[in-house]
Amino acid sequence: MTEQLQKAQQALEANRARIDHTYKPRYHLSVPAGWLNDPNGFGFWKGKWHLFYQFHPYDSVWGPMHWGHWSGENLMQWREEPVALAPDTPSDAAGCFSGTALAADDTLYVIYTGVSEETPGGRQIQQQCMAESQDGIRFTKWTENPVIGRALLPEGACAWDFRDPKIERMGDGYRVVAASRGEQGGQLLSFRSEDLRTWRYEGVYAGSLGEMSECPDTFELDDKRVVIVCVMGAKDEHLPNSQPVVYMVGEERDGAFLPDTVMKGVDWGHDFYAPQTALAPDGRRILIGWALGWGQVQPTHTLGHGWAGMMTLPRECSQRDGVLYQKPAKEVLECRRTGGALPSMEVQGRRTLPECAGACREIEMTVDMRQAKRFTMNLMETGEERFVLNYDKATEVFSADRAACGYPLTEDGTPEKDPCVKVKAPLKAGKLKLHVFVDVSIIEIYLGDGETVLTCLAYPKAKDYGVSVQAEGLARVEALSSYAMA
Ligand code: FRU
């Protein structure tokens, strides 16, 4: 173990003892101590899932990046593994940024972005490095790193915005698609290799991705090719926010991705970024995202709780007619403790749902909106505090508003500029289908068949976690169920 890895592990142990658990989710993965951002190296190898993550063990804010690590037999019970990577070689002395894994028979490979302290153009450069492990726990970095260095970049691509390699097996060889900033802005570049060691530039895989793109994923799904990517500086009102995670469905031709759809939002909540997918042994495509985004400040940091960062639930992806559907993985539903179906009800005015209250809950319902104009669901409710979900039939807009829900996600505690997120979500046969997960400080909402998903954090000051519903007109709540989750 290198000195930097040892130091990182010791810092984690020391900081773990000082964590305040008030806002720690119980069935979502969260950082043991310190800071977490993107999921990394997500995949299944030798009978176990592995999930790494961007990790700063020394403080609950972003800093020189390490890779933290969990493993587990299923997607919900995870074991913490030792810190996997630390910035400790010349090619990654300033950080081990995001990357992906490749499972081979006896070896688990990871490819990640090494940020070096070299600053030829005035900024630290980013290149792609490899490490491997025989036991899935201890990783050895390759001495020939970087394997995809800046010399392979095409003209016009910057060496300081070149990151987040996604590796895939392709026929007899391998392909890496990595994010890059070119003269026209964000693009994805493709590289090929037969042996993982010698790489060549293949071409632009996808272009026109805002000012810069991050964390690309590309995979086959239901006979199509899907690309998921974070687009910085996208100015499109049909997308979630200024740094949206988008997906496109299409096909590959001559080494490039040809979308047959426009970019669509993967998640419409306040807090979702840098998702990765992995193939389960049974063929399911599972997605996990970082439940935050740049620019938000975690109250768990400002309150001095010693941790910041969590992941979404694992989601099963499918694709039909160019639309991506996400639903909670079946392993999530296996974590239900108590609860079940509740009687249908008519809602006119306001009604509390004590059976649905609690800090760790799953709530599912179908709302017949044919005689209602508006349906509202209040979560995390105590007195004046609430997280408000609202559906407005006239505009077909679903919104999630955390303005009245405890600590705002701002540096100085002043109210957020945009506490309310909105998404167009047409009813199906006059019905609104809602599947909601509440877990202490995170809420995930799946609408319809999972074509619209929202991930939102909220830090209520009070602790009742009450639930109420409200309708303008008459809403019939059918197929209602509620479970305690942890
Ligand atoms: C995305 C990102 C990546 C980068 C990593 C650094 O959230 O900015 O592009 O590799 O985070 O922590």
Coordinates of C-alpha atoms and ligand atoms in Angstrom, one line a residue:
M1 CA 0.0 0.0 0.0
T2 CA 1.4 3.4 -0.9
E3 CA 1.9 6.1 1.7
Q4 CA -0.9 8.2 0.2
L5 CA -3.3 5.3 0.3
Q6 CA -2.5 4.6 3.9
K7 CA -2.9 8.2 4.8
A8 CA -6.3 8.3 3.1
Q9 CA -7.5 5.2 4.9
Q10 CA -6.3 6.6 8.3
A11 CA -8.1 9.9 7.6
L12 CA -11.2 8.0 6.8
E13 CA -11.0 6.0 10.0
A14 CA -10.4 9.2 12.1
N15 CA -13.2 11.1 10.4
R16 CA -15.7 8.3 10.5
A17 CA -15.7 8.5 14.3
R18 CA -16.8 12.2 14.1
I19 CA -19.7 11.8 11.7
D20 CA -23.1 13.2 12.7
H21 CA -25.7 10.6 11.4
T22 CA -28.8 12.9 11.5
Y23 CA -29.1 13.2 7.7
K24 CA -27.5 9.9 6.7
P25 CA -29.8 7.9 4.4
R26 CA -30.4 4.3 5.5
Y27 CA -31.0 2.4 2.3
H28 CA -29.2 4.7 -0.1
L29 CA -25.4 4.4 -0.3
S30 CA -23.6 7.4 1.2
V31 CA -20.0 8.2 1.8
P32 CA -18.7 6.8 5.1
A33 CA -16.9 10.2 5.9
G34 CA -15.6 13.0 3.8
W35 CA -16.9 13.9 0.3
L36 CA -18.3 11.7 -2.5
N37 CA -19.1 12.6 -6.1
D38 CA -19.4 10.4 -9.2
P39 CA -19.9 6.7 -9.2
N40 CA -16.9 5.0 -10.8
G41 CA -15.9 1.6 -12.1
F42 CA -19.4 0.2 -11.6
G43 CA -19.7 -3.5 -12.6
F44 CA -20.0 -7.1 -11.7
W45 CA -16.9 -9.3 -11.4
K46 CA -16.4 -12.8 -10.0
G47 CA -19.8 -13.1 -8.3
K48 CA -19.8 -9.6 -6.8
W49 CA -20.8 -6.0 -7.6
H50 CA -18.1 -3.4 -7.3
L51 CA -18.9 0.3 -7.1
F52 CA -16.1 2.9 -6.7
Y53 CA -16.6 6.6 -6.3
Q54 CA -14.9 9.9 -6.4
F55 CA -13.8 10.4 -2.9
H56 CA -12.1 13.0 -0.7
P57 CA -11.4 11.4 2.6
Y58 CA -10.0 14.5 4.3
D59 CA -13.0 16.8 4.3
S60 CA -16.6 17.0 3.4
V61 CA -15.9 19.1 0.3
W62 CA -14.3 18.3 -3.0
G63 CA -10.5 17.9 -2.9
P64 CA -7.8 15.8 -4.5
M65 CA -9.6 12.8 -5.8
H66 CA -9.3 9.3 -4.6
W67 CA -11.4 6.3 -5.4
G68 CA -13.5 4.9 -2.6
H69 CA -14.9 1.4 -3.0
W70 CA -17.8 -0.8 -2.0
S71 CA -18.6 -4.4 -3.0
G72 CA -21.6 -6.5 -2.5
E73 CA -23.4 -9.7 -3.6
N74 CA -26.6 -7.8 -4.4
L75 CA -27.2 -4.1 -5.3
M76 CA -28.5 -3.0 -1.9
Q77 CA -26.2 -4.6 0.7
W78 CA -22.8 -3.2 0.3
R79 CA -19.5 -3.7 2.2
E80 CA -17.0 -0.9 2.5
E81 CA -13.6 -1.8 1.0
P82 CA -10.3 -0.1 1.5
V83 CA -9.6 3.1 -0.5
A84 CA -8.7 1.8 -4.0
L85 CA -6.8 4.6 -5.6
A86 CA -5.0 7.7 -4.3
P87 CA -3.1 10.4 -6.2
D88 CA 0.4 9.0 -5.8
T89 CA 2.1 8.8 -9.2
P90 CA 3.4 11.5 -11.5
S91 CA 0.5 11.0 -14.0
D92 CA -2.2 11.4 -11.3
A93 CA -0.5 13.4 -8.6
A94 CA -3.3 16.0 -8.7
G95 CA -6.1 13.5 -8.6
C96 CA -7.6 10.2 -9.8
F97 CA -10.7 11.4 -11.6
S98 CA -13.7 9.4 -12.9
G99 CA -13.5 6.2 -14.9
T100 CA -14.9 2.8 -15.5
A101 CA -14.0 -0.9 -15.0
L102 CA -13.4 -3.8 -17.3
A103 CA -14.0 -7.3 -15.9
A104 CA -11.7 -10.0 -17.3
D105 CA -11.5 -13.6 -16.1
D106 CA -8.8 -13.1 -13.5
T107 CA -8.3 -9.4 -13.5
L108 CA -10.4 -6.4 -12.7
Y109 CA -9.1 -3.4 -14.7
V110 CA -10.0 0.2 -14.1
I111 CA -9.3 3.1 -16.4
Y112 CA -9.5 6.5 -14.9
T113 CA -8.4 10.1 -15.5
G114 CA -5.0 10.9 -14.1
V115 CA -4.7 14.6 -13.4
S116 CA -1.0 15.5 -13.4
E117 CA 0.6 18.5 -11.8
E118 CA 2.2 19.4 -15.1
T119 CA 0.7 22.7 -16.4
P120 CA 1.9 23.2 -19.9
G121 CA -0.9 25.4 -21.0
G122 CA -1.3 27.0 -17.5
R123 CA -3.7 24.2 -16.4
Q124 CA -3.2 20.7 -15.0
I125 CA -3.5 18.1 -17.7
Q126 CA -5.8 15.1 -17.8
Q127 CA -4.9 11.8 -19.3
Q128 CA -6.2 8.2 -19.1
C129 CA -4.5 5.7 -16.8
M130 CA -5.0 2.1 -16.0
A131 CA -4.8 0.0 -12.8
E132 CA -5.5 -3.6 -12.2
S133 CA -6.4 -6.0 -9.4
Q134 CA -6.4 -9.7 -8.9
D135 CA -8.5 -9.7 -5.7
G136 CA -10.8 -6.8 -6.5
I137 CA -9.5 -4.9 -3.5
R138 CA -5.8 -3.9 -4.0
F139 CA -5.1 -2.1 -7.3
T140 CA -1.7 -1.7 -9.0
K141 CA -1.3 1.2 -11.3
W142 CA 0.4 0.5 -14.6
T143 CA 4.0 1.9 -14.9
E144 CA 3.3 2.8 -18.5
N145 CA 0.6 5.3 -17.5
P146 CA -0.9 7.4 -19.0
V147 CA -2.0 4.8 -21.6
I148 CA -4.1 7.4 -23.5
G149 CA -2.0 10.4 -23.2
R150 CA -2.4 13.9 -24.6
A151 CA -0.2 13.0 -27.6
L152 CA -3.1 11.0 -28.9
L153 CA -5.5 13.9 -28.9
P154 CA -6.6 15.3 -32.2
E155 CA -5.9 18.9 -33.1
G156 CA -8.0 21.5 -31.3
A157 CA -8.8 19.2 -28.3
C158 CA -7.6 20.6 -24.9
A159 CA -5.3 18.5 -22.7
W160 CA -6.9 19.9 -19.6
D161 CA -10.5 18.9 -20.4
F162 CA -10.0 15.3 -21.4
R163 CA -11.5 12.9 -19.0
D164 CA -13.9 10.2 -17.7
P165 CA -13.1 7.2 -20.0
K166 CA -15.8 4.6 -20.6
I167 CA -14.2 1.3 -21.6
E168 CA -16.0 -1.4 -23.5
R169 CA -15.0 -4.7 -25.1
M170 CA -15.5 -4.4 -28.9
G171 CA -15.1 -7.6 -30.9
D172 CA -11.5 -8.8 -30.3
G173 CA -10.4 -5.4 -28.9
Y174 CA -11.4 -2.6 -26.7
R175 CA -12.8 0.9 -27.0
V176 CA -12.6 3.9 -24.8
V177 CA -15.0 6.9 -25.2
A178 CA -13.8 9.9 -23.3
A179 CA -15.1 13.5 -22.8
S180 CA -13.2 16.3 -24.4
R181 CA -13.4 20.0 -25.1
G182 CA -12.7 20.8 -28.8
E183 CA -12.8 24.0 -30.8
Q184 CA -16.6 23.6 -31.1
G185 CA -17.1 22.8 -27.4
G186 CA -18.1 19.5 -25.8
Q187 CA -17.4 16.3 -27.7
L188 CA -16.7 12.6 -27.1
L189 CA -13.6 11.0 -28.6
S190 CA -13.1 7.4 -29.3
F191 CA -9.9 5.4 -28.9
R192 CA -9.2 1.7 -29.8
S193 CA -6.8 -0.9 -28.6
E194 CA -6.2 -4.6 -29.2
D195 CA -4.3 -5.2 -25.9
L196 CA -5.3 -2.4 -23.5
R197 CA -1.7 -1.1 -23.7
T198 CA -1.4 0.5 -27.1
W199 CA -4.1 2.9 -28.0
R200 CA -4.9 4.8 -31.2
Y201 CA -7.3 7.7 -31.8
E202 CA -10.3 6.6 -33.8
G203 CA -12.4 9.8 -34.2
V204 CA -15.1 11.9 -32.8
Y205 CA -17.8 9.7 -31.3
A206 CA -20.3 12.4 -30.7
G207 CA -20.2 16.2 -30.9
S208 CA -22.3 19.4 -30.2
L209 CA -22.4 18.7 -26.5
G210 CA -22.6 22.2 -25.0
E211 CA -19.4 23.8 -23.8
M212 CA -17.9 20.6 -22.4
S213 CA -19.2 17.2 -21.6
E214 CA -18.5 14.9 -18.7
C215 CA -18.9 11.3 -17.7
P216 CA -20.1 9.6 -20.9
D217 CA -21.7 6.2 -20.9
T218 CA -22.5 4.2 -24.0
F219 CA -24.2 0.8 -24.2
E220 CA -26.6 -1.4 -26.0
L221 CA -30.1 -1.4 -24.8
D222 CA -33.1 -3.2 -26.3
D223 CA -31.4 -3.3 -29.8
K224 CA -30.3 0.2 -29.8
R225 CA -27.2 2.2 -28.8
V226 CA -27.7 4.6 -25.9
V227 CA -25.4 7.4 -24.9
I228 CA -25.8 9.1 -21.5
V229 CA -23.6 12.2 -20.9
C230 CA -23.5 15.3 -18.8
V231 CA -23.5 18.4 -20.8
M232 CA -22.1 21.6 -19.4
G233 CA -23.5 24.9 -20.5
A234 CA -26.4 23.4 -22.4
K235 CA -28.9 26.2 -23.2
D236 CA -32.1 24.2 -23.9
E237 CA -35.3 24.8 -22.0
H238 CA -36.4 21.2 -22.8
L239 CA -33.6 19.9 -20.7
P240 CA -33.4 19.7 -16.9
N241 CA -30.9 22.5 -15.8
S242 CA -27.8 24.3 -16.9
Q243 CA -25.7 21.1 -16.5
P244 CA -28.1 18.4 -17.5
V245 CA -27.5 14.7 -17.8
V246 CA -29.0 13.7 -21.1
Y247 CA -29.6 10.6 -23.1
M248 CA -29.8 9.9 -26.8
V249 CA -30.8 6.7 -28.6
G250 CA -29.4 5.7 -31.9
E251 CA -26.9 3.5 -33.6
E252 CA -23.2 3.4 -34.3
R253 CA -21.8 3.7 -37.8
D254 CA -18.1 3.8 -38.7
G255 CA -17.1 4.2 -35.1
A256 CA -19.4 7.2 -34.5
F257 CA -22.7 7.5 -32.7
L258 CA -25.6 8.6 -34.8
P259 CA -28.6 9.7 -32.6
D260 CA -32.1 9.2 -33.9
T261 CA -33.5 11.3 -31.0
V262 CA -32.8 14.7 -29.7
M263 CA -31.2 14.9 -26.2
K264 CA -33.6 14.2 -23.4
G265 CA -33.2 14.5 -19.7
V266 CA -32.3 11.4 -17.7
D267 CA -33.4 12.9 -14.3
W268 CA -35.4 16.1 -13.7
G269 CA -34.7 16.5 -10.0
H270 CA -32.5 19.1 -8.3
D271 CA -29.7 16.6 -7.6
F272 CA -28.5 14.1 -10.2
Y273 CA -25.2 13.8 -12.0
A274 CA -22.6 11.6 -13.5
P275 CA -24.5 8.3 -13.7
Q276 CA -22.9 5.0 -14.7
T277 CA -24.5 1.9 -15.9
A278 CA -23.4 -1.8 -15.6
L279 CA -24.7 -5.0 -17.0
A280 CA -26.1 -7.4 -14.4
P281 CA -25.4 -11.2 -14.9
D282 CA -29.1 -11.6 -15.8
G283 CA -28.9 -9.0 -18.6
R284 CA -30.4 -6.1 -16.8
R285 CA -28.8 -2.7 -17.4
I286 CA -28.5 -1.0 -14.0
L287 CA -27.9 2.7 -13.5
I288 CA -26.6 4.5 -10.4
G289 CA -26.1 8.3 -10.2
W290 CA -24.5 10.7 -7.9
A291 CA -27.3 12.5 -6.0
L292 CA -26.0 16.0 -6.3
G293 CA -24.7 18.4 -8.9
W294 CA -22.0 21.0 -9.0
G295 CA -23.0 24.3 -7.5
Q296 CA -25.1 22.9 -4.7
V297 CA -23.8 23.0 -1.2
Q298 CA -24.5 20.1 1.1
P299 CA -25.9 21.2 4.5
T300 CA -24.1 18.2 6.0
H301 CA -20.9 20.0 5.2
T302 CA -22.0 23.5 6.4
L303 CA -23.5 22.0 9.6
G304 CA -20.2 20.2 10.3
H305 CA -21.6 16.7 10.0
G306 CA -18.4 15.4 8.5
W307 CA -19.9 13.9 5.3
A308 CA -21.4 14.9 2.0
G309 CA -22.5 12.8 -0.9
M310 CA -24.8 9.9 -1.7
M311 CA -25.9 7.7 -4.6
T312 CA -29.3 7.2 -6.1
L313 CA -31.0 3.8 -5.8
P314 CA -29.9 1.3 -8.5
R315 CA -32.3 1.6 -11.4
E316 CA -33.2 -0.9 -14.2
C317 CA -33.1 0.7 -17.6
S318 CA -35.1 -0.2 -20.7
Q319 CA -35.7 1.6 -23.9
R320 CA -38.7 1.8 -26.2
D321 CA -39.2 4.0 -29.3
G322 CA -36.3 6.2 -28.3
V323 CA -37.5 6.7 -24.7
L324 CA -35.4 5.6 -21.7
Y325 CA -37.4 4.1 -18.8
Q326 CA -35.9 3.7 -15.4
K327 CA -37.5 1.8 -12.5
P328 CA -36.1 0.9 -9.1
A329 CA -34.1 -2.3 -9.4
K330 CA -36.0 -5.4 -8.0
E331 CA -33.4 -5.6 -5.2
V332 CA -34.7 -2.3 -3.9
L333 CA -38.2 -3.7 -3.5
E334 CA -36.7 -6.7 -1.7
C335 CA -35.7 -4.2 1.1
R336 CA -39.3 -3.6 2.1
R337 CA -39.7 -4.3 5.8
T338 CA -43.4 -3.8 6.7
G339 CA -46.4 -2.4 5.0
G340 CA -48.4 -3.2 2.0
A341 CA -51.5 -2.2 0.1
L342 CA -53.8 0.4 1.6
P343 CA -57.5 1.1 0.7
S344 CA -58.3 3.4 -2.2
M345 CA -59.5 6.8 -1.2
E346 CA -61.1 10.0 -2.6
V347 CA -59.3 13.2 -2.0
Q348 CA -61.1 16.5 -1.9
G349 CA -59.2 19.2 0.0
R350 CA -56.5 18.0 2.3
R351 CA -56.0 14.6 3.9
T352 CA -53.1 13.2 6.0
L353 CA -51.7 9.8 5.4
P354 CA -50.3 8.5 8.7
E355 CA -49.7 5.1 7.2
C356 CA -47.2 6.6 4.8
A357 CA -45.3 8.7 7.3
G358 CA -41.7 7.9 8.2
A359 CA -38.1 8.8 7.4
C360 CA -37.5 5.7 5.2
R361 CA -40.5 4.9 3.1
E362 CA -41.7 3.7 -0.3
I363 CA -45.0 5.0 -1.4
E364 CA -46.8 4.0 -4.6
M365 CA -50.1 5.3 -5.9
T366 CA -52.1 5.9 -9.1
V367 CA -54.2 9.0 -9.0
D368 CA -57.3 9.3 -11.2
M369 CA -57.2 13.0 -12.2
R370 CA -60.2 13.0 -14.4
Q371 CA -62.3 15.1 -12.0
A372 CA -59.3 16.9 -10.4
K373 CA -57.4 20.0 -11.6
R374 CA -54.5 19.6 -9.3
F375 CA -53.0 17.0 -7.0
T376 CA -50.4 17.7 -4.3
M377 CA -48.4 15.4 -2.1
N378 CA -46.5 16.8 0.9
L379 CA -43.6 14.8 2.1
M380 CA -41.3 15.2 5.1
E381 CA -44.1 17.3 6.6
T382 CA -44.0 18.8 10.1
G383 CA -45.8 22.0 10.9
E384 CA -44.7 24.6 8.4
E385 CA -42.1 22.3 6.8
R386 CA -42.8 20.3 3.7
F387 CA -41.4 19.0 0.5
V388 CA -44.1 19.6 -2.1
L389 CA -44.9 17.4 -5.1
N390 CA -47.5 18.9 -7.3
Y391 CA -49.3 18.0 -10.5
D392 CA -51.2 20.6 -12.5
K393 CA -53.5 19.0 -15.1
A394 CA -54.0 22.1 -17.2
T395 CA -50.3 22.6 -17.9
E396 CA -49.4 18.9 -17.5
V397 CA -46.5 20.1 -15.3
F398 CA -45.2 18.0 -12.4
S399 CA -43.1 19.9 -9.9
A400 CA -41.0 19.2 -6.8
D401 CA -40.5 22.2 -4.5
R402 CA -38.2 22.2 -1.5
A403 CA -38.4 25.9 -0.6
A404 CA -40.2 25.1 2.7
C405 CA -38.2 22.0 3.6
G406 CA -35.5 22.8 6.1
Y407 CA -31.9 23.8 5.2
P408 CA -31.3 25.2 1.8
L409 CA -28.4 23.8 -0.3
T410 CA -26.6 27.1 -0.3
E411 CA -23.2 28.2 1.1
D412 CA -24.6 30.8 3.5
G413 CA -28.0 29.3 4.2
T414 CA -29.9 31.9 2.2
P415 CA -32.9 30.6 0.2
E416 CA -32.1 28.8 -3.1
K417 CA -32.7 30.6 -6.4
D418 CA -34.6 27.7 -7.9
P419 CA -36.0 25.5 -5.1
C420 CA -38.7 24.2 -7.5
V421 CA -38.0 21.9 -10.4
K422 CA -40.6 21.3 -13.1
V423 CA -41.2 18.7 -15.8
K424 CA -43.9 18.2 -18.4
A425 CA -45.5 14.8 -17.7
P426 CA -48.7 14.1 -19.6
L427 CA -51.3 11.9 -17.9
K428 CA -52.0 8.4 -19.2
A429 CA -55.7 7.7 -19.6
G430 CA -56.3 10.5 -17.1
K431 CA -54.1 8.9 -14.4
L432 CA -50.9 10.0 -12.7
K433 CA -48.7 7.1 -11.5
L434 CA -46.3 8.0 -8.7
H435 CA -43.7 5.9 -7.1
V436 CA -41.8 7.7 -4.3
F437 CA -38.9 6.8 -2.1
V438 CA -38.1 8.8 1.0
D439 CA -34.8 8.2 2.8
V440 CA -34.0 10.7 5.5
S441 CA -32.5 13.4 3.2
I442 CA -33.2 12.1 -0.3
I443 CA -36.4 11.7 -2.3
E444 CA -36.6 9.7 -5.6
I445 CA -39.7 10.0 -7.6
Y446 CA -40.6 7.8 -10.6
L447 CA -43.5 8.9 -12.7
G448 CA -45.6 6.8 -15.1
D449 CA -43.6 3.8 -16.2
G450 CA -40.3 5.4 -15.3
E451 CA -40.0 7.7 -18.3
T452 CA -39.7 10.7 -15.9
V453 CA -37.6 10.4 -12.8
L454 CA -36.6 13.1 -10.2
T455 CA -33.9 12.8 -7.6
C456 CA -34.0 15.5 -4.9
L457 CA -32.2 16.1 -1.6
A458 CA -33.9 17.8 1.3
Y459 CA -32.8 18.5 4.9
P460 CA -35.9 19.0 7.0
K461 CA -35.2 20.5 10.4
A462 CA -38.1 18.7 12.1
K463 CA -38.3 15.0 12.3
D464 CA -41.9 13.9 11.8
Y465 CA -41.7 13.0 8.1
G466 CA -45.4 13.3 7.8
V467 CA -47.3 12.8 4.5
S468 CA -50.4 14.4 3.3
V469 CA -52.2 14.8 0.0
Q470 CA -54.4 17.5 -1.3
A471 CA -56.6 17.9 -4.4
E472 CA -58.4 20.7 -6.2
G473 CA -61.5 19.0 -7.4
L474 CA -61.8 15.3 -6.8
A475 CA -58.8 13.0 -7.1
R476 CA -59.2 9.2 -6.6
V477 CA -56.2 7.6 -5.2
E478 CA -56.0 4.0 -6.3
A479 CA -53.5 1.2 -6.0
L480 CA -52.0 2.9 -2.9
S481 CA -49.3 1.1 -1.0
S482 CA -46.7 2.1 1.5
Y483 CA -43.7 0.2 3.0
A484 CA -41.2 0.9 5.7
M485 CA -37.8 0.5 4.0
A486 CA -35.2 0.4 6.8
Ligands
FRU1 C1 -18.1 15.0 -12.8 C2 -16.6 15.3 -12.7 C3 -15.8 14.5 -13.7 C4 -14.5 14.4 -13.0 C5 -14.8 14.3 -11.6 C6 -13.8 14.9 -10.7 O1 -18.8 15.2 -11.7 O2 -16.3 16.7 -12.8 O3 -15.8 15.1 -15.0 O4 -13.8 13.3 -13.5 O5 -16.1 14.9 -11.4 O6 -14.1 14.6 -9.4

